[in-house]
């Protein structure tokens, strides 16, 4: 017997009936231009060195880095974020390689910018952790604590040499108070008004950074809890956001991405500037390791993780899968 108007009258499954239907009604989509490739370049390397805890990711030579940049460009990726790994003997308490025009990061910036011009955004990590012999993101005072204001002076110098080397965008990641304002002033003073600042606004002290420490050859002993944020807090993130915007941040970032999607969503709902999120080394390593053991479908897990970050509000996503995913898209 036919019954009209009976439950269920509304059937949401109608909009899930086929791939074509699901594509049409999708609320969020990934695009190659959403993606930024983080890349490491190792001083003195004669061939790329695979990172043990990040299978498929390498410390590049200067030549292989240029190749990776071209591949990212051809895939439609928006930008490449460069991290320099200096020779161990060149590290010191002040992080001198970070402000040496011939330091590995500055050399790599010139290399990549010469290779891709303005077609791929060339971005630079602006932090001292890769270049200091103690591994902290700033210089230390007499008691071994990170000296905020002395570190800002170093960041100002770093910003200028990175911009001189060709960075379109600098990414201050050290979580020092006042870093965005000091860097903006430093860039403007030397005629780099067009260089943008992607502020690491929300950067938590996270257990998921472990593989990154291997990737950059970190010398850190101890932790960074006095300057990176407490994972328990959200209001603290919103305060950092307000300060960075007031100081002139052009874009803001949440890092890590996956464990902090709630924070990412709150930031994205609160601002009128572009928002980035960094899918960090530990997130990469977890998916890779689980897939290697056959526990999850690698490609589907990668896409789902990135779509979740996009759905939470990220305009740009830094991910080690940027080129691979852009090709698939």
C-alpha positions as semicolon CSV with decimal commas, in nm:
position;residue;x (nm);y (nm);z (nm)
1;X;0,000;0,000;0,000
2;X;0,136;0,341;-0,098
3;X;0,169;0,595;0,180
4;X;0,227;0,966;0,111
5;X;0,379;1,210;0,354
6;X;0,506;0,935;0,583
7;X;0,837;0,949;0,767
8;X;1,099;1,006;0,644
9;X;0,990;1,295;0,427
10;X;1,339;1,443;0,419
11;X;1,605;1,211;0,281
12;X;1,956;1,366;0,295
13;X;2,091;1,051;0,133
14;X;1,951;1,172;-0,200
15;X;2,248;1,410;-0,214
16;X;2,496;1,123;-0,164
17;X;2,372;0,887;-0,432
18;X;2,663;0,912;-0,678
19;X;3,012;1,058;-0,713
20;X;2,872;1,325;-0,946
21;X;2,607;1,424;-0,693
22;X;2,858;1,434;-0,407
23;X;3,094;1,650;-0,612
24;X;2,818;1,896;-0,697
25;X;2,709;1,952;-0,337
26;X;3,056;1,943;-0,178
27;X;3,097;2,237;0,060
28;X;3,476;2,242;0,054
29;X;3,731;2,154;-0,213
30;X;4,106;2,130;-0,216
31;X;4,295;2,312;-0,490
32;X;4,667;2,304;-0,572
33;X;4,687;2,677;-0,496
34;X;4,582;2,600;-0,137
35;X;4,909;2,416;-0,078
36;X;5,257;2,522;0,033
37;X;5,555;2,285;0,031
38;X;5,795;2,298;0,327
39;X;6,145;2,203;0,211
40;X;6,483;2,153;0,380
41;X;6,822;2,232;0,230
42;X;7,138;2,095;0,389
43;X;7,465;2,281;0,362
44;X;7,741;2,080;0,200
45;X;7,520;1,787;0,099
46;X;7,634;1,611;-0,219
47;X;7,308;1,420;-0,257
48;X;6,964;1,437;-0,096
49;X;6,942;1,276;0,248
50;X;6,616;1,101;0,336
51;X;6,484;1,188;0,682
52;X;6,449;0,865;0,877
53;X;6,134;0,962;1,065
54;X;5,975;1,118;0,755
55;X;6,008;0,861;0,474
56;X;5,983;1,035;0,137
57;X;6,101;1,373;0,269
58;X;6,461;1,482;0,217
59;X;6,725;1,725;0,324
60;X;6,797;1,866;-0,020
61;X;7,113;1,967;-0,191
62;X;7,105;2,307;-0,356
63;X;7,043;2,143;-0,693
64;X;6,774;1,900;-0,576
65;X;6,599;2,187;-0,396
66;X;6,577;2,381;-0,721
67;X;6,432;2,073;-0,888
68;X;6,175;2,033;-0,608
69;X;6,074;2,398;-0,647
70;X;6,022;2,358;-1,021
71;X;5,816;2,043;-0,965
72;X;5,599;2,226;-0,711
73;X;5,550;2,512;-0,955
74;X;5,454;2,277;-1,238
75;X;5,203;2,101;-1,012
76;X;5,033;2,433;-0,930
77;X;5,148;2,461;-0,568
78;X;5,128;2,817;-0,434
79;X;5,459;2,843;-0,253
80;X;5,763;2,677;-0,103
81;X;5,873;2,740;0,257
82;X;6,249;2,699;0,298
83;X;6,436;2,576;0,606
84;X;6,815;2,585;0,610
85;X;7,030;2,321;0,778
86;X;7,379;2,466;0,832
87;X;7,694;2,268;0,897
88;X;7,717;2,182;1,266
89;X;8,048;2,361;1,304
90;X;7,893;2,690;1,193
91;X;7,627;2,700;1,464
92;X;7,689;2,931;1,758
93;X;7,504;3,093;2,045
94;X;7,388;3,384;1,830
95;X;7,276;3,177;1,531
96;X;7,520;3,354;1,301
97;X;7,431;3,149;0,988
98;X;7,083;3,301;1,010
99;X;7,209;3,651;0,932
100;X;7,511;3,566;0,716
101;X;7,426;3,658;0,356
102;X;7,613;3,341;0,260
103;X;7,432;3,124;0,516
104;X;7,265;2,820;0,367
105;X;6,911;2,955;0,389
106;X;7,002;3,281;0,216
107;X;7,194;3,094;-0,054
108;X;6,895;2,865;-0,106
109;X;6,657;3,159;-0,129
110;X;6,868;3,311;-0,405
111;X;6,889;2,975;-0,584
112;X;6,516;2,912;-0,578
113;X;6,415;3,267;-0,661
114;X;6,649;3,261;-0,963
115;X;6,488;2,934;-1,071
116;X;6,118;3,022;-1,033
117;X;6,111;3,402;-1,032
118;X;5,770;3,530;-0,924
119;X;5,576;3,227;-1,048
120;X;5,612;3,040;-0,719
121;X;5,601;3,221;-0,386
122;X;5,940;3,179;-0,218
123;X;5,897;3,178;0,159
124;X;6,153;3,163;0,439
125;X;6,143;3,035;0,793
126;X;6,250;3,323;1,014
127;X;6,380;3,162;1,332
128;X;6,711;3,089;1,499
129;X;6,655;2,731;1,609
130;X;6,827;2,572;1,309
131;X;7,134;2,793;1,349
132;X;7,202;2,804;1,725
133;X;7,427;2,556;1,904
134;X;7,175;2,537;2,189
135;X;6,878;2,480;1,957
136;X;6,650;2,747;2,098
137;X;6,457;2,992;1,882
138;X;6,636;3,292;2,033
139;X;6,953;3,404;2,204
140;X;7,003;3,321;2,571
141;X;7,066;3,548;2,867
142;X;7,315;3,487;3,147
143;X;7,076;3,246;3,320
144;X;7,022;3,039;3,008
145;X;6,674;3,176;2,941
146;X;6,560;3,292;2,598
147;X;6,603;3,670;2,591
148;X;6,297;3,803;2,410
149;X;6,417;4,153;2,321
150;X;6,771;4,054;2,229
151;X;6,619;3,789;2,002
152;X;6,404;4,052;1,830
153;X;6,721;4,232;1,723
154;X;6,841;3,912;1,558
155;X;6,504;3,861;1,390
156;X;6,520;4,211;1,242
157;X;6,858;4,129;1,085
158;X;6,729;3,794;0,961
159;X;6,429;3,954;0,796
160;X;6,649;4,196;0,606
161;X;6,895;3,937;0,475
162;X;6,616;3,696;0,380
163;X;6,434;3,969;0,190
164;X;6,760;4,074;0,023
165;X;6,806;3,710;-0,082
166;X;6,469;3,705;-0,256
167;X;6,203;3,592;-0,010
168;X;5,853;3,701;-0,112
169;X;5,723;3,610;0,233
170;X;5,895;3,570;0,569
171;X;5,753;3,340;0,834
172;X;5,855;3,438;1,188
173;X;5,806;3,118;1,386
174;X;5,992;3,182;1,712
175;X;5,693;3,305;1,916
176;X;5,877;3,603;2,063
177;X;5,658;3,886;2,193
178;X;5,657;4,174;1,946
179;X;5,827;3,985;1,663
180;X;5,585;4,085;1,387
181;X;5,611;4,458;1,457
182;X;5,990;4,454;1,477
183;X;6,019;4,256;1,153
184;X;5,775;4,483;0,973
185;X;5,977;4,789;1,074
186;X;6,303;4,623;0,977
187;X;6,175;4,532;0,631
188;X;6,029;4,876;0,567
189;X;6,351;5,048;0,673
190;X;6,546;4,881;0,391
191;X;6,289;4,919;0,115
192;X;6,121;4,580;0,142
193;X;5,770;4,711;0,197
194;X;5,632;4,451;-0,044
195;X;5,769;4,152;0,145
196;X;5,476;3,994;0,331
197;X;5,473;3,847;0,680
198;X;5,310;3,512;0,745
199;X;5,298;3,517;1,125
200;X;5,320;3,193;1,316
201;X;5,051;3,333;1,542
202;X;4,934;3,015;1,711
203;X;5,223;2,774;1,766
204;X;5,178;2,517;2,036
205;X;5,449;2,337;2,230
206;X;5,369;2,005;2,068
207;X;5,489;1,646;2,088
208;X;5,425;1,621;1,714
209;X;5,737;1,823;1,622
210;X;5,967;1,527;1,684
211;X;6,053;1,434;1,324
212;X;6,112;1,800;1,234
213;X;6,393;1,814;1,490
214;X;6,567;1,540;1,292
215;X;6,492;1,718;0,964
216;X;6,675;2,036;1,071
217;X;6,945;1,868;1,278
218;X;6,825;2,044;1,593
219;X;7,068;2,087;1,881
220;X;6,788;2,148;2,132
221;X;6,810;2,011;2,483
222;X;6,507;2,073;2,699
223;X;6,188;2,226;2,562
224;X;6,034;2,549;2,433
225;X;5,746;2,580;2,676
226;X;5,841;2,933;2,786
227;X;5,765;3,073;2,441
228;X;5,552;2,823;2,249
229;X;5,191;2,799;2,363
230;X;5,035;2,563;2,614
231;X;4,817;2,299;2,439
232;X;4,554;2,351;2,709
233;X;4,479;2,708;2,603
234;X;4,261;2,876;2,343
235;X;4,209;3,230;2,477
236;X;4,585;3,268;2,475
237;X;4,577;3,204;2,100
238;X;4,321;3,475;2,043
239;X;4,534;3,722;2,236
240;X;4,835;3,634;2,022
241;X;4,617;3,679;1,715
242;X;4,507;4,028;1,815
243;X;4,866;4,132;1,884
244;X;5,002;3,999;1,553
245;X;4,730;4,173;1,354
246;X;4,793;4,500;1,537
247;X;5,163;4,470;1,457
248;X;5,100;4,427;1,085
249;X;5,077;4,057;1,005
250;X;4,959;4,003;0,649
251;X;4,863;3,640;0,711
252;X;4,840;3,425;1,022
253;X;4,911;3,059;1,092
254;X;4,800;2,785;1,328
255;X;5,055;2,511;1,398
256;X;5,012;2,213;1,431
257;X;4,700;2,173;1,222
258;X;4,528;1,840;1,291
259;X;4,526;1,839;1,673
260;X;4,411;2,203;1,682
261;X;4,128;2,224;1,428
262;X;3,907;2,388;1,690
263;X;4,159;2,668;1,731
264;X;4,200;2,699;1,354
265;X;3,823;2,735;1,312
266;X;3,804;3,000;1,581
267;X;4,090;3,198;1,426
268;X;3,943;3,171;1,078
269;X;3,606;3,298;1,201
270;X;3,770;3,597;1,371
271;X;3,987;3,755;1,102
272;X;3,974;3,915;0,760
273;X;4,327;3,814;0,660
274;X;4,430;3,482;0,501
275;X;4,476;3,195;0,744
276;X;4,734;2,919;0,707
277;X;4,773;2,590;0,891
278;X;5,082;2,370;0,905
279;X;5,034;1,994;0,882
280;X;5,353;1,919;1,069
281;X;5,611;1,642;1,066
282;X;5,443;1,428;1,330
283;X;5,115;1,436;1,141
284;X;5,299;1,327;0,826
285;X;5,485;1,054;1,015
286;X;5,170;0,907;1,174
287;X;4,986;0,866;0,846
288;X;5,296;0,737;0,670
289;X;5,375;0,481;0,941
290;X;5,016;0,356;0,967
291;X;4,994;0,322;0,590
292;X;5,324;0,133;0,573
293;X;5,176;-0,119;0,818
294;X;4,863;-0,155;0,608
295;X;4,643;-0,012;0,881
296;X;4,498;0,273;0,672
297;X;4,464;0,368;0,307
298;X;4,749;0,617;0,262
299;X;4,609;0,829;-0,023
300;X;4,260;0,852;0,123
301;X;4,395;0,941;0,467
302;X;4,613;1,216;0,323
303;X;4,323;1,371;0,134
304;X;4,086;1,342;0,430
305;X;4,334;1,503;0,666
306;X;4,390;1,795;0,430
307;X;4,019;1,840;0,361
308;X;3,956;1,854;0,735
309;X;4,210;2,136;0,767
310;X;4,049;2,320;0,477
311;X;3,700;2,268;0,623
312;X;3,814;2,414;0,954
313;X;3,897;2,740;0,777
314;X;4,250;2,730;0,637
315;X;4,308;2,923;0,316
316;X;4,656;2,775;0,281
317;X;4,799;2,448;0,408
318;X;5,167;2,376;0,455
319;X;5,210;2,004;0,394
320;X;5,496;1,778;0,293
321;X;5,255;1,617;0,046
322;X;5,191;1,947;-0,137
323;X;5,338;1,853;-0,476
324;X;5,203;1,498;-0,472
325;X;4,852;1,609;-0,378
326;X;4,854;1,900;-0,624
327;X;4,930;1,656;-0,905
328;X;4,640;1,436;-0,802
329;X;4,405;1,732;-0,784
